[in-house]
Short mmCIF file of C-alpha atoms and ligand atoms in Angstrom, two decimals:
data_model
loop_
_atom_site.label_atom_id
_atom_site.label_comp_id
_atom_site.label_asym_id
_atom_site.label_seq_id
_atom_site.Cartn_x
_atom_site.Cartn_y
_atom_site.Cartn_z
CA UNK C 15 -74.16 -19.83 52.73
CA UNK C 16 -73.07 -19.15 49.15
CA UNK C 17 -71.42 -15.93 50.27
CA UNK C 18 -69.47 -17.69 53.04
CA UNK C 19 -68.36 -20.29 50.51
CA UNK C 20 -67.16 -17.67 48.03
CA UNK C 21 -65.47 -15.84 50.85
CA UNK C 22 -63.50 -18.88 51.98
CA UNK C 23 -62.47 -19.67 48.37
CA UNK C 24 -61.23 -16.11 48.00
CA UNK C 25 -59.37 -16.36 51.28
CA UNK C 26 -57.70 -19.65 50.29
CA UNK C 27 -56.73 -18.11 46.94
CA UNK C 28 -55.12 -15.18 48.71
CA UNK C 29 -53.20 -17.49 51.07
CA UNK C 30 -52.04 -19.53 48.06
CA UNK C 31 -50.83 -16.43 46.22
CA UNK C 32 -48.98 -15.23 49.32
CA UNK C 33 -47.34 -18.63 49.70
CA UNK C 34 -46.24 -18.67 46.06
CA UNK C 35 -44.82 -15.19 46.37
CA UNK C 36 -42.88 -16.27 49.41
CA UNK C 37 -41.51 -19.42 47.81
CA UNK C 38 -40.84 -18.16 44.31
CA UNK C 39 -40.49 -14.50 45.07
CA UNK C 40 -37.58 -12.50 43.71
CA UNK C 41 -35.18 -13.63 46.42
CA UNK C 42 -35.22 -16.98 44.70
CA UNK C 43 -34.72 -15.80 41.14
CA UNK C 44 -31.39 -17.13 39.92
CA UNK C 45 -30.69 -13.99 37.90
CA UNK C 46 -30.82 -11.65 40.85
CA UNK C 47 -27.67 -10.07 42.26
CA UNK C 48 -25.23 -12.47 43.78
CA UNK C 49 -23.74 -11.17 46.98
CA UNK C 50 -20.56 -12.38 48.56
CA UNK C 51 -21.44 -10.95 51.94
CA UNK C 52 -21.36 -13.86 54.29
CA UNK C 53 -23.75 -13.84 57.18
CA UNK C 54 -21.67 -13.97 60.36
CA UNK C 55 -18.22 -13.82 58.75
CA UNK C 56 -16.16 -10.78 57.87
CA UNK C 57 -15.87 -11.39 54.16
CA UNK C 58 -16.59 -8.23 52.22
CA UNK C 59 -15.91 -8.39 48.55
CA UNK C 60 -17.50 -5.77 46.41
CA UNK C 61 -15.04 -3.24 45.10
CA UNK C 62 -11.40 -4.17 44.81
CA UNK C 63 -8.16 -3.32 43.13
CA UNK C 64 -5.29 -5.47 41.90
CA UNK C 65 -1.93 -4.61 43.40
CA UNK C 66 -0.37 -5.63 40.09
CA UNK C 67 3.09 -5.54 38.53
CA UNK C 68 4.74 -6.14 41.92
CA UNK C 69 4.89 -9.67 43.30
CA UNK C 70 4.06 -11.26 39.95
CA UNK C 71 7.11 -9.71 38.28
CA UNK C 72 10.07 -12.10 38.13
CA UNK C 73 11.38 -10.16 41.17
CA UNK C 74 9.36 -7.56 43.05
CA UNK C 75 10.33 -4.10 41.84
CA UNK C 76 11.50 -5.30 38.41
CA UNK C 77 8.31 -4.02 36.80
CA UNK C 78 8.46 -0.72 38.62
CA UNK C 79 6.21 -1.54 41.57
CA UNK C 80 7.38 -2.33 45.08
CA UNK C 81 4.42 -2.66 47.44
CA UNK C 82 4.63 0.02 50.11
CA UNK C 83 2.87 -0.67 53.43
CA UNK C 84 0.84 2.50 53.22
CA UNK C 85 -0.76 1.41 49.94
CA UNK C 86 -3.30 -0.60 51.87
CA UNK C 87 -4.54 2.25 54.04
CA UNK C 88 -4.68 4.44 50.94
CA UNK C 89 -6.76 1.80 49.15
CA UNK C 90 -9.02 1.29 52.14
CA UNK C 91 -9.63 4.99 52.69
CA UNK C 92 -10.60 5.48 49.06
CA UNK C 93 -13.46 3.04 49.58
CA UNK C 94 -12.19 -0.28 48.27
CA UNK C 95 -12.88 -3.32 50.41
CA UNK C 96 -10.74 -5.87 48.57
CA UNK C 97 -7.25 -6.26 47.16
CA UNK C 98 -6.14 -8.95 44.77
CA UNK C 99 -2.43 -9.60 45.00
CA UNK C 100 -0.96 -11.42 41.99
CA UNK C 101 2.07 -13.52 42.95
CA UNK C 102 4.59 -15.39 40.81
CA UNK C 103 5.28 -18.24 43.23
CA UNK C 104 6.78 -20.33 40.43
CA UNK C 105 9.80 -17.99 40.33
CA UNK C 106 10.45 -18.60 44.04
CA UNK C 107 9.97 -22.35 44.36
CA UNK C 108 12.47 -25.12 43.74
CA UNK C 109 12.29 -26.85 40.37
CA UNK C 110 12.48 -30.31 41.89
CA UNK C 111 10.59 -32.05 44.71
CA UNK C 112 9.80 -31.01 47.37
CA UNK C 113 9.45 -27.73 45.38
CA UNK C 114 10.18 -25.70 48.46
CA UNK C 115 9.13 -22.05 48.35
CA UNK C 116 11.91 -19.67 49.26
CA UNK C 117 11.53 -18.65 52.92
CA UNK C 118 12.56 -15.05 52.39
CA UNK C 119 9.94 -14.64 49.67
CA UNK C 120 7.33 -16.27 51.88
CA UNK C 121 8.16 -13.77 54.63
CA UNK C 122 7.72 -10.91 52.21
CA UNK C 123 4.29 -12.25 51.19
CA UNK C 124 3.36 -12.72 54.89
CA UNK C 125 4.19 -9.09 55.46
CA UNK C 126 2.15 -7.85 52.50
CA UNK C 127 -0.87 -9.96 53.48
CA UNK C 128 -0.61 -8.81 57.11
CA UNK C 129 -0.52 -5.16 56.10
CA UNK C 130 -3.59 -5.61 53.90
CA UNK C 131 -5.49 -7.52 56.59
CA UNK C 132 -4.62 -4.86 59.16
CA UNK C 133 -6.63 -2.48 57.02
CA UNK C 134 -9.63 -4.75 57.17
CA UNK C 135 -9.39 -5.58 53.50
CA UNK C 136 -10.42 -8.84 51.92
CA UNK C 137 -7.24 -10.23 50.40
CA UNK C 138 -7.07 -12.53 47.40
CA UNK C 139 -3.69 -14.08 46.73
CA UNK C 140 -3.21 -16.10 43.59
CA UNK C 141 -0.72 -18.00 41.48
CA UNK C 142 0.09 -15.59 38.66
CA UNK C 143 2.28 -15.89 35.57
CA UNK C 144 3.00 -19.58 36.01
CA UNK C 145 3.93 -19.64 32.31
CA UNK C 146 5.57 -23.06 32.44
CA UNK C 147 2.35 -24.80 33.46
CA UNK C 148 0.56 -23.27 30.47
CA UNK C 149 3.10 -24.92 28.18
CA UNK C 150 3.48 -28.21 30.02
CA UNK C 151 0.60 -28.88 32.45
CA UNK C 152 1.52 -32.49 33.18
CA UNK C 153 5.16 -31.63 33.80
CA UNK C 154 4.14 -29.02 36.39
CA UNK C 155 1.15 -30.76 37.95
CA UNK C 156 2.86 -31.92 41.13
CA UNK C 157 4.82 -28.71 41.51
CA UNK C 158 1.62 -26.67 41.28
CA UNK C 159 -0.02 -28.82 43.96
CA UNK C 160 3.09 -28.65 46.14
CA UNK C 161 3.05 -24.87 45.88
CA UNK C 162 -0.59 -24.78 46.99
CA UNK C 163 0.05 -27.22 49.85
CA UNK C 164 2.78 -24.95 51.18
CA UNK C 165 0.68 -21.79 50.83
CA UNK C 166 -2.27 -23.51 52.50
CA UNK C 167 -0.19 -24.81 55.36
CA UNK C 168 1.37 -21.42 55.97
CA UNK C 169 -1.88 -19.50 56.07
CA UNK C 170 -4.14 -22.15 57.57
CA UNK C 171 -4.82 -20.05 60.67
CA UNK C 172 -5.30 -16.79 58.83
CA UNK C 173 -8.70 -15.10 58.99
CA UNK C 174 -11.47 -15.83 56.49
CA UNK C 175 -10.71 -12.51 54.83
CA UNK C 176 -7.77 -14.20 53.09
CA UNK C 177 -8.88 -15.98 49.89
CA UNK C 178 -6.92 -18.24 47.58
CA UNK C 179 -7.23 -17.95 43.81
CA UNK C 180 -5.85 -21.07 42.18
CA UNK C 181 -4.36 -19.79 38.94
CA UNK C 182 -4.55 -16.61 36.88
CA UNK C 183 -5.79 -17.01 33.31
CA UNK C 184 -5.19 -20.69 32.45
CA UNK C 185 -4.55 -21.00 28.71
CA UNK C 186 -2.67 -22.74 25.88
CA UNK C 187 -1.80 -26.37 26.69
CA UNK C 188 -3.75 -26.11 29.93
CA UNK C 189 -6.96 -27.14 28.19
CA UNK C 190 -10.30 -27.30 29.96
CA UNK C 191 -10.09 -31.05 30.56
CA UNK C 192 -6.69 -30.77 32.16
CA UNK C 193 -7.61 -27.63 34.08
CA UNK C 194 -10.80 -29.18 35.51
CA UNK C 195 -8.78 -32.15 36.76
CA UNK C 196 -5.96 -29.99 38.11
CA UNK C 197 -8.22 -27.56 39.91
CA UNK C 198 -10.04 -30.43 41.58
CA UNK C 199 -6.72 -31.80 42.83
CA UNK C 200 -5.73 -28.33 44.03
CA UNK C 201 -9.02 -27.77 45.88
CA UNK C 202 -8.55 -31.15 47.60
CA UNK C 203 -4.99 -30.24 48.54
CA UNK C 204 -6.10 -26.92 50.03
CA UNK C 205 -8.97 -28.53 51.90
CA UNK C 206 -6.50 -30.76 53.79
CA UNK C 207 -5.62 -27.70 55.86
CA UNK C 208 -8.21 -25.03 55.09
CA UNK C 209 -11.65 -26.55 55.28
CA UNK C 210 -13.71 -23.44 54.62
CA UNK C 211 -11.40 -20.87 53.09
CA UNK C 212 -12.82 -19.17 49.99
CA UNK C 213 -11.21 -20.52 46.86
CA UNK C 214 -11.46 -18.55 43.63
CA UNK C 215 -11.43 -20.42 40.32
CA UNK C 216 -11.85 -19.22 36.76
CA UNK C 217 -12.29 -20.72 33.29
CA UNK C 218 -9.66 -21.45 30.65
CA UNK C 219 -8.86 -19.19 27.70
CA UNK C 220 -7.47 -16.47 29.98
CA UNK C 221 -10.51 -16.50 32.29
CA UNK C 222 -12.78 -15.76 29.35
CA UNK C 223 -16.40 -15.49 30.37
CA UNK C 224 -17.56 -17.49 27.35
CA UNK C 225 -15.45 -20.41 28.55
CA UNK C 226 -17.33 -20.66 31.85
CA UNK C 227 -19.37 -23.38 30.20
CA UNK C 228 -16.24 -25.53 30.10
CA UNK C 229 -15.55 -25.09 33.81
CA UNK C 230 -16.45 -27.89 36.19
CA UNK C 231 -16.93 -26.49 39.66
CA UNK C 232 -16.05 -28.81 42.54
CA UNK C 233 -18.82 -29.66 44.93
CA UNK C 234 -17.76 -27.23 47.64
CA UNK C 235 -19.66 -24.44 49.34
CA UNK C 236 -16.78 -22.02 49.47
CA UNK C 237 -16.01 -21.44 45.85
CA UNK C 238 -16.08 -18.06 44.11
CA UNK C 239 -15.94 -18.02 40.33
CA UNK C 240 -13.92 -15.40 38.52
CA UNK C 241 -13.63 -14.09 34.96
CA UNK C 242 -11.82 -11.18 33.31
CA UNK C 243 -13.15 -8.48 31.00
CA UNK C 244 -11.05 -6.42 28.60
CA UNK C 245 -13.57 -5.93 25.80
CA UNK C 246 -12.94 -4.57 23.23
CA UNK C 247 -9.33 -5.70 23.50
CA UNK C 248 -8.31 -3.25 20.73
CA UNK C 249 -9.43 -0.43 23.01
CA UNK C 250 -8.23 -1.66 26.43
CA UNK C 251 -4.87 -2.88 25.15
CA UNK C 252 -4.05 -0.18 22.60
CA UNK C 253 -0.31 0.41 22.55
CA UNK C 254 0.29 -2.42 25.05
CA UNK C 255 3.96 -3.34 24.68
CA UNK C 256 3.45 -6.91 25.91
CA UNK C 257 0.90 -7.72 23.19
CA UNK C 258 2.11 -8.66 19.70
CA UNK C 259 1.00 -7.12 17.47
CA UNK C 260 0.09 -4.27 19.75
CA UNK C 261 -3.32 -2.76 18.84
CA UNK C 262 -2.88 0.76 17.40
CA UNK C 263 -3.44 3.73 19.69
CA UNK C 264 -6.22 6.25 19.11
CA UNK C 265 -9.18 3.94 19.53
CA UNK C 266 -11.88 5.60 21.63
CA UNK C 267 -14.70 4.05 23.61
CA UNK C 268 -17.75 6.20 23.23
CA UNK C 269 -20.32 3.94 24.85
CA UNK C 270 -22.36 3.36 21.70
CA UNK C 271 -25.19 0.88 21.92
CA UNK C 272 -23.05 -1.81 20.29
CA UNK C 273 -20.08 -1.10 22.57
CA UNK C 274 -22.28 -1.32 25.64
CA UNK C 275 -23.99 -4.45 24.41
CA UNK C 276 -20.64 -6.28 24.05
CA UNK C 277 -19.95 -5.68 27.72
CA UNK C 278 -23.40 -6.35 29.13
CA UNK C 279 -23.62 -9.58 27.19
CA UNK C 280 -20.41 -10.79 28.87
CA UNK C 281 -21.73 -9.86 32.29
CA UNK C 282 -25.12 -11.42 31.56
CA UNK C 283 -23.43 -14.60 30.40
CA UNK C 284 -21.65 -14.83 33.75
CA UNK C 285 -24.82 -14.18 35.74
CA UNK C 286 -26.81 -16.68 33.74
CA UNK C 287 -24.13 -19.31 34.16
CA UNK C 288 -23.92 -18.66 37.90
CA UNK C 289 -27.70 -18.93 38.16
CA UNK C 290 -27.56 -22.34 36.51
CA UNK C 291 -24.89 -23.42 39.00
CA UNK C 292 -26.55 -22.73 42.31
CA UNK C 293 -25.92 -18.98 42.29
CA UNK C 294 -22.17 -19.23 42.74
CA UNK C 295 -20.74 -15.87 43.81
CA UNK C 296 -19.04 -14.09 40.93
CA UNK C 297 -15.90 -11.99 40.87
CA UNK C 298 -14.81 -9.89 37.91
CA UNK C 299 -11.18 -10.32 38.94
CA UNK C 300 -9.64 -8.02 36.30
CA UNK C 301 -10.86 -5.25 34.05
CA UNK C 302 -9.14 -2.05 33.00
CA UNK C 303 -7.95 0.06 30.08
CA UNK C 304 -4.27 0.81 29.50
CA UNK C 305 -3.00 4.35 29.95
CA UNK C 306 -2.34 4.80 26.23
CA UNK C 307 -6.08 5.19 25.64
CA UNK C 308 -7.52 8.69 26.14
CA UNK C 309 -8.74 9.47 29.64
CA UNK C 310 -12.32 10.30 28.65
CA UNK C 311 -12.75 6.90 27.04
CA UNK C 312 -11.10 5.17 29.99
CA UNK C 313 -13.45 6.90 32.40
CA UNK C 314 -16.50 6.03 30.30
CA UNK C 315 -15.49 2.40 29.92
CA UNK C 316 -14.37 1.87 33.51
CA UNK C 317 -17.46 3.47 34.97
CA UNK C 318 -19.72 1.52 32.68
CA UNK C 319 -18.14 -1.85 33.48
CA UNK C 320 -18.06 -1.21 37.24
CA UNK C 321 -21.68 -0.03 37.45
CA UNK C 322 -23.00 -2.80 35.21
CA UNK C 323 -21.16 -5.42 37.26
CA UNK C 324 -22.57 -3.95 40.47
CA UNK C 325 -26.10 -3.94 39.07
CA UNK C 326 -25.74 -7.67 38.61
CA UNK C 327 -24.26 -8.31 42.06
CA UNK C 328 -20.81 -9.13 40.65
CA UNK C 329 -17.87 -8.15 42.85
CA UNK C 330 -14.98 -6.55 40.93
CA UNK C 331 -11.26 -5.86 41.14
CA UNK C 332 -9.87 -3.17 38.86
CA UNK C 333 -6.63 -3.93 36.99
CA UNK C 334 -4.59 -2.26 38.56
CA UNK C 335 -3.33 0.02 41.30
CA UNK C 336 -0.21 1.97 40.30
CA UNK C 337 1.39 0.73 37.07
CA UNK C 338 0.35 1.03 33.41
CA UNK C 339 -3.41 0.88 34.05
CA UNK C 340 -2.93 2.60 37.39
CA UNK C 341 -5.72 4.32 39.24
CA UNK C 342 -3.06 5.69 41.61
CA UNK C 343 -0.04 7.79 40.71
CA UNK C 344 2.90 6.46 42.77
CA UNK C 345 5.17 9.35 41.82
CA UNK C 346 2.82 12.16 42.76
CA UNK C 347 1.42 9.96 45.54
CA UNK C 348 -2.13 10.71 44.63
CA UNK C 349 -5.15 9.08 43.09
CA UNK C 350 -5.97 9.63 39.45
CA UNK C 351 -9.28 11.11 40.48
CA UNK C 352 -10.86 10.69 37.06
CA UNK C 353 -10.45 6.93 37.24
CA UNK C 354 -11.02 6.62 40.96
CA UNK C 355 -14.40 8.34 40.72
CA UNK C 356 -15.29 6.13 37.79
CA UNK C 357 -14.73 3.15 40.07
CA UNK C 358 -16.05 4.55 43.32
CA UNK C 359 -18.50 7.32 42.51
CA UNK C 360 -18.89 10.29 44.82
CA UNK C 361 -22.42 11.37 45.48
CA UNK C 362 -23.80 14.17 43.31
CA UNK C 363 -20.70 14.25 41.14
CA UNK C 364 -20.86 14.04 37.36
CA UNK C 365 -18.32 13.67 34.61
CA UNK C 366 -18.09 16.33 31.95
CA UNK C 367 -16.68 14.97 28.70
CA UNK C 368 -15.03 17.59 26.52
CA UNK C 369 -14.13 16.11 23.14
CA UNK C 370 -12.40 17.39 20.05
CA UNK C 371 -11.10 15.84 16.88
CA UNK C 372 -8.34 18.42 16.48
CA UNK C 373 -5.91 20.02 18.89
CA UNK C 374 -6.48 20.14 22.62
CA UNK C 375 -9.47 20.76 24.77
CA UNK C 376 -9.38 21.16 28.55
CA UNK C 377 -12.09 20.90 31.18
CA UNK C 378 -13.01 17.19 31.21
CA UNK C 379 -13.42 15.81 34.68
CA UNK C 380 -15.69 15.16 37.63
CA UNK C 381 -17.67 18.10 38.95
CA UNK C 382 -20.10 18.63 41.74
CA UNK C 383 -23.74 19.03 40.84
CA UNK C 384 -24.62 22.73 40.59
CA UNK C 385 -21.11 23.92 39.65
CA UNK C 386 -19.70 25.03 36.29
CA UNK C 387 -17.04 23.30 34.21
CA UNK C 388 -14.90 25.62 32.12
CA UNK C 389 -14.19 24.11 28.74
CA UNK C 390 -11.52 25.66 26.59
CA UNK C 391 -10.19 24.92 23.15
CA UNK C 392 -6.51 25.76 22.82
CA UNK C 393 -6.52 26.54 19.11
CA UNK C 394 -9.39 27.27 16.77
CA UNK C 395 -7.60 27.01 13.45
CA UNK C 396 -5.19 24.56 11.85
CA UNK C 397 -3.34 25.55 8.71
CA UNK C 398 -3.22 23.49 5.56
CA UNK C 399 -4.26 24.06 1.95
CA UNK C 400 -7.80 23.69 3.21
CA UNK C 401 -7.53 25.03 6.78
CA UNK C 402 -9.57 23.35 9.53
CA UNK C 403 -11.46 25.89 11.59
CA UNK C 404 -13.51 25.56 14.74
CA UNK C 405 -17.22 26.01 14.08
CA UNK C 406 -19.18 25.53 17.31
CA UNK C 407 -19.60 23.51 20.52
CA UNK C 408 -22.14 20.72 20.31
CA UNK C 409 -24.10 19.68 23.40
CA UNK C 410 -24.54 23.12 24.97
CA UNK C 411 -27.64 24.06 26.90
CA UNK C 412 -28.45 27.66 25.88
CA UNK C 413 -30.52 28.26 29.01
CA UNK C 414 -27.83 27.31 31.48
CA UNK C 415 -24.38 27.36 29.85
CA UNK C 416 -22.37 30.55 29.42
CA UNK C 417 -20.30 31.32 26.33
CA UNK C 418 -17.29 33.31 27.46
CA UNK C 419 -15.55 33.75 24.10
CA UNK C 420 -15.09 31.96 20.80
CA UNK C 421 -13.14 29.13 22.37
CA UNK C 422 -14.33 29.06 26.00
CA UNK C 423 -17.64 27.98 27.57
CA UNK C 424 -18.82 27.45 31.09
CA UNK C 425 -20.99 24.37 31.26
CA UNK C 426 -23.53 23.96 34.04
CA UNK C 427 -23.25 20.58 35.73
CA UNK C 428 -26.71 19.23 36.43
CA UNK C 429 -25.90 15.72 35.24
CA UNK C 430 -23.32 14.05 32.98
CA UNK C 431 -22.47 16.42 30.10
CA UNK C 432 -20.88 15.75 26.71
CA UNK C 433 -19.52 18.78 24.89
CA UNK C 434 -17.94 18.35 21.49
CA UNK C 435 -16.01 20.86 19.44
CA UNK C 436 -17.30 20.74 15.85
CA UNK C 437 -14.88 21.72 13.09
CA UNK C 438 -15.25 22.54 9.43
CA UNK C 439 -12.97 22.93 6.42
CA UNK C 440 -12.39 26.46 5.23
CA UNK C 441 -12.43 26.34 1.42
CA UNK C 442 -11.84 30.10 0.92
CA UNK C 443 -8.15 29.76 0.22
CA UNK C 444 -8.75 26.86 -2.11
CA UNK C 445 -11.42 28.86 -3.94
CA UNK C 446 -9.06 31.86 -4.30
CA UNK C 447 -6.25 29.61 -5.51
CA UNK C 448 -8.64 27.95 -7.98
CA UNK C 449 -9.84 31.29 -9.37
CA UNK C 450 -6.28 32.60 -9.74
CA UNK C 451 -5.29 29.40 -11.53
CA UNK C 452 -8.42 29.58 -13.67
CA UNK C 453 -7.72 33.19 -14.63
CA UNK C 454 -4.14 32.29 -15.56
CA UNK C 455 -5.23 29.42 -17.76
CA UNK C 456 -7.80 31.61 -19.52
CA UNK C 457 -5.17 34.35 -20.00
CA UNK C 458 -2.70 31.90 -21.51
CA UNK C 459 -5.39 30.53 -23.81
CA UNK C 460 -6.34 34.03 -24.99
CA UNK C 461 -2.69 34.89 -25.69
CA UNK C 462 -2.24 31.65 -27.57
CA UNK C 463 -5.36 32.39 -29.66
CA UNK C 464 -4.29 35.95 -30.42
CA UNK C 465 -0.83 34.73 -31.54
CA UNK C 466 -2.46 32.23 -33.84
CA UNK C 467 -4.71 34.91 -35.33
CA UNK C 468 -1.65 37.18 -36.05
CA UNK C 469 0.22 34.38 -37.88
CA UNK C 470 -2.73 33.93 -40.22
C1 BGC A 2 -1.53 -9.90 33.33
C2 BGC A 2 -0.83 -8.58 33.29
C3 BGC A 2 -1.43 -7.71 32.22
C4 BGC A 2 -2.93 -7.63 32.42
C5 BGC A 2 -3.57 -6.89 31.31
C6 BGC A 2 -2.95 -9.65 33.61
O1 BGC A 2 -3.59 -10.84 33.82
O2 BGC A 2 -1.00 -10.68 34.33
O3 BGC A 2 0.53 -8.76 33.04
O4 BGC A 2 -0.92 -6.41 32.33
O5 BGC A 2 -3.50 -8.91 32.53
O6 BGC A 2 -3.17 -7.41 30.09
#
C-alpha cells in the first residue's frame, strides 16, 4: 500500500516536472534567439547588405554608386538573403502639398525593388537622409506622412518580402517624444493600405541601442526593431571625411576583452530590451568599418559583430555593398573576400592575421584548414640613429610551422592564427658613437691638463 502510494507521488512529481519543462522550457525564455523566419510566409531576414551611397545620395550616381541590376544576383549568390536599400525620397518629393513624389524616380525605385525581389531577396526600403525633418520635425510632419502614404499605396500589392523602414537614424530636433508620436502616425498611415507588411522602426540618437528604452513600439504584430552599431566609433569611422572632426587613422581593433565587451553589451542590451517587449524581432540594420582602417582589424571586427549578432538571433545588414565600407569592389567586379568571409564564413576556413608594427607584411587572409599560409616581411631593418631590426615571429608553432628564411615562414592553418613580427632597437651604432664621443672628450681633457701643467 505504502509502496503504491510512494509510487503514485513519484509519478505525479515526474508529470509535474515534465509539464513545467514544457511550459517554461527554453523556447519560452525571452533571452533566446529571436528569429524573423515567419511560418508560412517567405520572409527570410538573417544576413543582409546595405546597397548604400546610391539612392540616398542627392541624385543616384552622385556618390559614385549607380545600382546595377546584376548586383542583386551577385549578392544572392554570395549567400545574403536580404538587402536594405537606403532612399532619399525627400529629394524627389514636392515641397508643398500634396508632396508628390517624382514619377520618374518612383519608376527607378520600382525597377530596383523588382530586380532584388526577382532574386528572392528580402528587401527593406527606407527613408534615408531626410535631414530637414531632423532640424524641423513639426514642419515636415505632414510631408513625411504623405511620402509614406504614396510609397504604401504604390507597393500595396507587393509581396511580403518587401519591408518598410520608417526613417534612418532619427536625431537632433527629432526627440524621442516627437519621434514616438510621428512613427505612430506613420504606422497608421501605412496600415491604411498595407495591413500586414513588416515595418522596421528604430530608436532616436541615430538608432543608438541605448536609446531603445525611449522607443514606444506601436501595438502591431508586424514590427521589426532596428539599431545600428559602429562601436568604437574612433575605429569604424577613422578618416571618415563626412565626420568632423574626423577620427585619426591608425586605430586598430584587436579584439581585446574590453573591445569585445563594448560590442556584446550593446547586443545584449538589444536582446534584453526585445525580451521585455514580447520578443520583438531585432535587426542590426547597419554595422561596418570604413576602408581607412587596416584590413586585419576590419575582418576581426566585422566577423566578431556578425557572429555575436547571430548567436543572439539578431538579423544583420552590413554597411555597405560597394562604396567606402564596401564588401564588393565595383571596379574589379569582385568581392573583397576578406570581408565577405568575415560576414558569411566558408566552412573549414580560417583567417591568418599577420601583424607588424613596422614596414609591410604579407600573407594575411582566409585559408582552408590543412593548408599553409606564407607570411613574409618585406624589410627586416629600418635605419635611424638607433636602427629598428626584426627579431622574431611571435605566435609560431614549432611543431607544424616551417621557417623558410629570416623573413619568411609557412604557417600551418589548423585554426585561426595570429603571427606577429617582433622588432627591437639595435643600440650598437649608438654605443659606438657614444664610445667615440667619450674617447674624444677624454682626449681633449688630457690635452687641456697637459697644457696647464706646461704653463706652470
Ligand atoms: C549614413 C551613411 C554613412 C554611414 C556610416 C549611414 O547611416 O547614411 O552616409 O556612411 O551611416 O557613417
